[in-house]
mmCIF file of the C-alpha atoms, coordinates in Angstrom:
data_MODEL
# 
_entry.id   MODEL 
# 
loop_
_atom_site.group_PDB 
_atom_site.id 
_atom_site.type_symbol 
_atom_site.label_atom_id 
_atom_site.label_alt_id 
_atom_site.label_comp_id 
_atom_site.label_asym_id 
_atom_site.label_entity_id 
_atom_site.label_seq_id 
_atom_site.pdbx_PDB_ins_code 
_atom_site.Cartn_x 
_atom_site.Cartn_y 
_atom_site.Cartn_z 
_atom_site.occupancy 
_atom_site.B_iso_or_equiv 
_atom_site.pdbx_formal_charge 
_atom_site.auth_seq_id 
_atom_site.auth_comp_id 
_atom_site.auth_asym_id 
_atom_site.auth_atom_id 
_atom_site.pdbx_PDB_model_num 
ATOM 1   C CA . MET A 1 1   ? 47.895 244.412 264.992 1.00 0.00 ? 1   MET A CA 1 
ATOM 2   C CA . LEU A 1 2   ? 47.873 241.494 262.565 1.00 0.00 ? 2   LEU A CA 1 
ATOM 3   C CA . ASP A 1 3   ? 50.990 240.108 264.263 1.00 0.00 ? 3   ASP A CA 1 
ATOM 4   C CA . SER A 1 4   ? 49.204 239.457 267.547 1.00 0.00 ? 4   SER A CA 1 
ATOM 5   C CA . PRO A 1 5   ? 49.031 235.877 268.852 1.00 0.00 ? 5   PRO A CA 1 
ATOM 6   C CA . ALA A 1 6   ? 45.268 235.758 268.258 1.00 0.00 ? 6   ALA A CA 1 
ATOM 7   C CA . ALA A 1 7   ? 45.711 236.847 264.629 1.00 0.00 ? 7   ALA A CA 1 
ATOM 8   C CA . LYS A 1 8   ? 48.405 234.223 264.117 1.00 0.00 ? 8   LYS A CA 1 
ATOM 9   C CA . THR A 1 9   ? 46.086 231.573 265.569 1.00 0.00 ? 9   THR A CA 1 
ATOM 10  C CA . VAL A 1 10  ? 43.307 232.550 263.171 1.00 0.00 ? 10  VAL A CA 1 
ATOM 11  C CA . ARG A 1 11  ? 45.750 232.564 260.254 1.00 0.00 ? 11  ARG A CA 1 
ATOM 12  C CA . ASP A 1 12  ? 47.099 229.136 261.200 1.00 0.00 ? 12  ASP A CA 1 
ATOM 13  C CA . ARG A 1 13  ? 43.572 227.704 261.469 1.00 0.00 ? 13  ARG A CA 1 
ATOM 14  C CA . LEU A 1 14  ? 42.719 229.197 258.094 1.00 0.00 ? 14  LEU A CA 1 
ATOM 15  C CA . LEU A 1 15  ? 45.787 227.636 256.498 1.00 0.00 ? 15  LEU A CA 1 
ATOM 16  C CA . ALA A 1 16  ? 45.155 224.269 258.122 1.00 0.00 ? 16  ALA A CA 1 
ATOM 17  C CA . THR A 1 17  ? 41.421 223.900 257.489 1.00 0.00 ? 17  THR A CA 1 
ATOM 18  C CA . ILE A 1 18  ? 40.197 226.037 254.594 1.00 0.00 ? 18  ILE A CA 1 
ATOM 19  C CA . LEU A 1 19  ? 43.073 226.323 252.154 1.00 0.00 ? 19  LEU A CA 1 
ATOM 20  C CA . PRO A 1 20  ? 43.620 222.589 251.471 1.00 0.00 ? 20  PRO A CA 1 
ATOM 21  C CA . SER A 1 21  ? 40.033 222.301 250.229 1.00 0.00 ? 21  SER A CA 1 
ATOM 22  C CA . LEU A 1 22  ? 40.385 225.072 247.639 1.00 0.00 ? 22  LEU A CA 1 
ATOM 23  C CA . ARG A 1 23  ? 40.994 224.337 243.960 1.00 0.00 ? 23  ARG A CA 1 
ATOM 24  C CA . PRO A 1 24  ? 44.379 225.505 242.639 1.00 0.00 ? 24  PRO A CA 1 
ATOM 25  C CA . SER A 1 25  ? 42.915 227.217 239.560 1.00 0.00 ? 25  SER A CA 1 
ATOM 26  C CA . VAL A 1 26  ? 40.654 229.474 241.624 1.00 0.00 ? 26  VAL A CA 1 
ATOM 27  C CA . CYS A 1 27  ? 42.083 232.445 243.476 1.00 0.00 ? 27  CYS A CA 1 
ATOM 28  C CA . PHE A 1 28  ? 40.753 233.217 246.944 1.00 0.00 ? 28  PHE A CA 1 
ATOM 29  C CA . ALA A 1 29  ? 41.664 236.005 249.319 1.00 0.00 ? 29  ALA A CA 1 
ATOM 30  C CA . PHE A 1 30  ? 40.738 236.344 252.956 1.00 0.00 ? 30  PHE A CA 1 
ATOM 31  C CA . LEU A 1 31  ? 40.527 239.521 254.950 1.00 0.00 ? 31  LEU A CA 1 
ATOM 32  C CA . LEU A 1 32  ? 41.488 239.344 258.603 1.00 0.00 ? 32  LEU A CA 1 
ATOM 33  C CA . LEU A 1 33  ? 39.526 241.933 260.552 1.00 0.00 ? 33  LEU A CA 1 
ATOM 34  C CA . ALA A 1 34  ? 40.597 242.880 264.053 1.00 0.00 ? 34  ALA A CA 1 
ATOM 35  C CA . THR A 1 35  ? 38.587 245.212 266.280 1.00 0.00 ? 35  THR A CA 1 
ATOM 36  C CA . GLY A 1 36  ? 39.266 245.138 269.985 1.00 0.00 ? 36  GLY A CA 1 
ATOM 37  C CA . VAL A 1 37  ? 39.213 241.542 271.160 1.00 0.00 ? 37  VAL A CA 1 
ATOM 38  C CA . PHE A 1 38  ? 37.102 240.172 268.312 1.00 0.00 ? 38  PHE A CA 1 
ATOM 39  C CA . LEU A 1 39  ? 38.770 238.559 265.322 1.00 0.00 ? 39  LEU A CA 1 
ATOM 40  C CA . TRP A 1 40  ? 36.956 237.172 262.330 1.00 0.00 ? 40  TRP A CA 1 
ATOM 41  C CA . VAL A 1 41  ? 37.832 236.143 258.824 1.00 0.00 ? 41  VAL A CA 1 
ATOM 42  C CA . GLU A 1 42  ? 35.768 237.147 255.810 1.00 0.00 ? 42  GLU A CA 1 
ATOM 43  C CA . PRO A 1 43  ? 36.266 236.123 252.221 1.00 0.00 ? 43  PRO A CA 1 
ATOM 44  C CA . ALA A 1 44  ? 37.423 239.166 250.271 1.00 0.00 ? 44  ALA A CA 1 
ATOM 45  C CA . PHE A 1 45  ? 36.827 239.744 246.579 1.00 0.00 ? 45  PHE A CA 1 
ATOM 46  C CA . ALA A 1 46  ? 39.459 238.083 244.460 1.00 0.00 ? 46  ALA A CA 1 
ATOM 47  C CA . GLN A 1 47  ? 39.582 237.144 240.829 1.00 0.00 ? 47  GLN A CA 1 
ATOM 48  C CA . SER A 1 48  ? 41.504 234.312 239.309 1.00 0.00 ? 48  SER A CA 1 
ATOM 49  C CA . GLY A 1 49  ? 43.209 234.609 235.987 1.00 0.00 ? 49  GLY A CA 1 
ATOM 50  C CA . ASP A 1 50  ? 42.619 232.420 232.993 1.00 0.00 ? 50  ASP A CA 1 
ATOM 51  C CA . PRO A 1 51  ? 45.079 229.516 233.311 1.00 0.00 ? 51  PRO A CA 1 
ATOM 52  C CA . ARG A 1 52  ? 45.588 229.303 229.539 1.00 0.00 ? 52  ARG A CA 1 
ATOM 53  C CA . TRP A 1 53  ? 48.779 230.787 228.071 1.00 0.00 ? 53  TRP A CA 1 
ATOM 54  C CA . PHE A 1 54  ? 47.091 231.771 224.843 1.00 0.00 ? 54  PHE A CA 1 
ATOM 55  C CA . ILE A 1 55  ? 43.422 232.313 224.022 1.00 0.00 ? 55  ILE A CA 1 
ATOM 56  C CA . ALA A 1 56  ? 42.829 230.621 220.674 1.00 0.00 ? 56  ALA A CA 1 
ATOM 57  C CA . GLU A 1 57  ? 39.938 232.934 219.788 1.00 0.00 ? 57  GLU A CA 1 
ATOM 58  C CA . ARG A 1 58  ? 42.396 235.844 219.554 1.00 0.00 ? 58  ARG A CA 1 
ATOM 59  C CA . LYS A 1 59  ? 44.791 234.463 216.949 1.00 0.00 ? 59  LYS A CA 1 
ATOM 60  C CA . TYR A 1 60  ? 44.309 237.568 214.825 1.00 0.00 ? 60  TYR A CA 1 
ATOM 61  C CA . LEU A 1 61  ? 45.874 239.723 217.569 1.00 0.00 ? 61  LEU A CA 1 
ATOM 62  C CA . LEU A 1 62  ? 48.930 237.491 217.632 1.00 0.00 ? 62  LEU A CA 1 
ATOM 63  C CA . ILE A 1 63  ? 49.290 237.744 213.857 1.00 0.00 ? 63  ILE A CA 1 
ATOM 64  C CA . ILE A 1 64  ? 48.931 241.553 213.902 1.00 0.00 ? 64  ILE A CA 1 
ATOM 65  C CA . MET A 1 65  ? 51.462 241.864 216.732 1.00 0.00 ? 65  MET A CA 1 
ATOM 66  C CA . LEU A 1 66  ? 53.981 239.630 214.949 1.00 0.00 ? 66  LEU A CA 1 
ATOM 67  C CA . LEU A 1 67  ? 53.602 241.601 211.703 1.00 0.00 ? 67  LEU A CA 1 
ATOM 68  C CA . LEU A 1 68  ? 54.113 244.922 213.485 1.00 0.00 ? 68  LEU A CA 1 
ATOM 69  C CA . CYS A 1 69  ? 57.161 243.638 215.357 1.00 0.00 ? 69  CYS A CA 1 
ATOM 70  C CA . ALA A 1 70  ? 58.621 242.238 212.135 1.00 0.00 ? 70  ALA A CA 1 
ATOM 71  C CA . ALA A 1 71  ? 58.085 245.578 210.328 1.00 0.00 ? 71  ALA A CA 1 
ATOM 72  C CA . ILE A 1 72  ? 59.707 247.536 213.154 1.00 0.00 ? 72  ILE A CA 1 
ATOM 73  C CA . LEU A 1 73  ? 62.701 245.206 213.258 1.00 0.00 ? 73  LEU A CA 1 
ATOM 74  C CA . TYR A 1 74  ? 63.067 245.242 209.462 1.00 0.00 ? 74  TYR A CA 1 
ATOM 75  C CA . TYR A 1 75  ? 63.057 249.022 209.150 1.00 0.00 ? 75  TYR A CA 1 
ATOM 76  C CA . THR A 1 76  ? 65.311 249.452 212.191 1.00 0.00 ? 76  THR A CA 1 
ATOM 77  C CA . MET A 1 77  ? 67.874 247.098 210.691 1.00 0.00 ? 77  MET A CA 1 
ATOM 78  C CA . ARG A 1 78  ? 67.653 248.870 207.320 1.00 0.00 ? 78  ARG A CA 1 
ATOM 79  C CA . ALA A 1 79  ? 68.212 252.244 208.994 1.00 0.00 ? 79  ALA A CA 1 
ATOM 80  C CA . ASN A 1 80  ? 71.245 250.870 210.851 1.00 0.00 ? 80  ASN A CA 1 
ATOM 81  C CA . GLN A 1 81  ? 72.670 249.618 207.547 1.00 0.00 ? 81  GLN A CA 1 
ATOM 82  C CA . GLY A 1 82  ? 72.488 253.123 206.112 1.00 0.00 ? 82  GLY A CA 1 
ATOM 83  C CA . ALA A 1 83  ? 69.158 253.306 204.274 1.00 0.00 ? 83  ALA A CA 1 
ATOM 84  C CA . ASN A 1 84  ? 68.062 256.905 203.863 1.00 0.00 ? 84  ASN A CA 1 
ATOM 85  C CA . TYR A 1 85  ? 64.510 257.612 205.047 1.00 0.00 ? 85  TYR A CA 1 
ATOM 86  C CA . PHE A 1 86  ? 62.757 260.940 204.649 1.00 0.00 ? 86  PHE A CA 1 
ATOM 87  C CA . VAL A 1 87  ? 61.213 262.356 207.816 1.00 0.00 ? 87  VAL A CA 1 
ATOM 88  C CA . ARG A 1 88  ? 58.895 265.284 207.127 1.00 0.00 ? 88  ARG A CA 1 
ATOM 89  C CA . LYS A 1 89  ? 59.341 268.403 209.248 1.00 0.00 ? 89  LYS A CA 1 
ATOM 90  C CA . ILE A 1 90  ? 56.481 269.406 211.472 1.00 0.00 ? 90  ILE A CA 1 
ATOM 91  C CA . ALA A 1 91  ? 55.694 273.104 211.077 1.00 0.00 ? 91  ALA A CA 1 
ATOM 92  C CA . GLY A 1 92  ? 54.393 273.425 214.637 1.00 0.00 ? 92  GLY A CA 1 
ATOM 93  C CA . ILE A 1 93  ? 57.785 272.541 216.104 1.00 0.00 ? 93  ILE A CA 1 
ATOM 94  C CA . ASP A 1 94  ? 59.434 275.401 214.222 1.00 0.00 ? 94  ASP A CA 1 
ATOM 95  C CA . ALA A 1 95  ? 56.642 277.745 215.369 1.00 0.00 ? 95  ALA A CA 1 
ATOM 96  C CA . ILE A 1 96  ? 57.279 276.819 219.016 1.00 0.00 ? 96  ILE A CA 1 
ATOM 97  C CA . GLU A 1 97  ? 60.980 277.512 218.585 1.00 0.00 ? 97  GLU A CA 1 
ATOM 98  C CA . GLU A 1 98  ? 60.228 280.938 217.084 1.00 0.00 ? 98  GLU A CA 1 
ATOM 99  C CA . ALA A 1 99  ? 57.746 281.764 219.843 1.00 0.00 ? 99  ALA A CA 1 
ATOM 100 C CA . VAL A 1 100 ? 60.272 280.918 222.559 1.00 0.00 ? 100 VAL A CA 1 
ATOM 101 C CA . GLY A 1 101 ? 62.897 283.068 220.829 1.00 0.00 ? 101 GLY A CA 1 
ATOM 102 C CA . ARG A 1 102 ? 60.485 285.984 220.487 1.00 0.00 ? 102 ARG A CA 1 
ATOM 103 C CA . ALA A 1 103 ? 59.452 285.717 224.159 1.00 0.00 ? 103 ALA A CA 1 
ATOM 104 C CA . THR A 1 104 ? 63.097 285.632 225.226 1.00 0.00 ? 104 THR A CA 1 
ATOM 105 C CA . GLU A 1 105 ? 63.883 288.783 223.233 1.00 0.00 ? 105 GLU A CA 1 
ATOM 106 C CA . MET A 1 106 ? 60.888 290.592 224.732 1.00 0.00 ? 106 MET A CA 1 
ATOM 107 C CA . GLY A 1 107 ? 61.716 289.375 228.273 1.00 0.00 ? 107 GLY A CA 1 
ATOM 108 C CA . LYS A 1 108 ? 58.325 287.731 228.796 1.00 0.00 ? 108 LYS A CA 1 
ATOM 109 C CA . ALA A 1 109 ? 57.384 284.310 230.088 1.00 0.00 ? 109 ALA A CA 1 
ATOM 110 C CA . VAL A 1 110 ? 56.447 281.489 227.732 1.00 0.00 ? 110 VAL A CA 1 
ATOM 111 C CA . LEU A 1 111 ? 53.067 279.926 228.446 1.00 0.00 ? 111 LEU A CA 1 
ATOM 112 C CA . TYR A 1 112 ? 51.895 276.897 226.479 1.00 0.00 ? 112 TYR A CA 1 
# 
């Protein structure tokens, strides 16, 4: 329906007349409505992004992210080199394993 000759004409007029006057930093979207023989173009809601690469007011988030990434990389490299880290067992995991075994022995279904 949007590939009809009338729709292409409206699209071409839109591209030729309206779009050159728009600012590049603002995002616009147009909705092409087609009902029967009537075609009209309405501006649709669109939001433009902030053109900045980094928002200076949020430097603390960058610092926190860099520290977390550095800690993850450091401990990953240490573990690959053979450092021994203690990981505590979670009692609930063992309880689930026992419950599944008990249900299997009794021939009943396991429902979580």
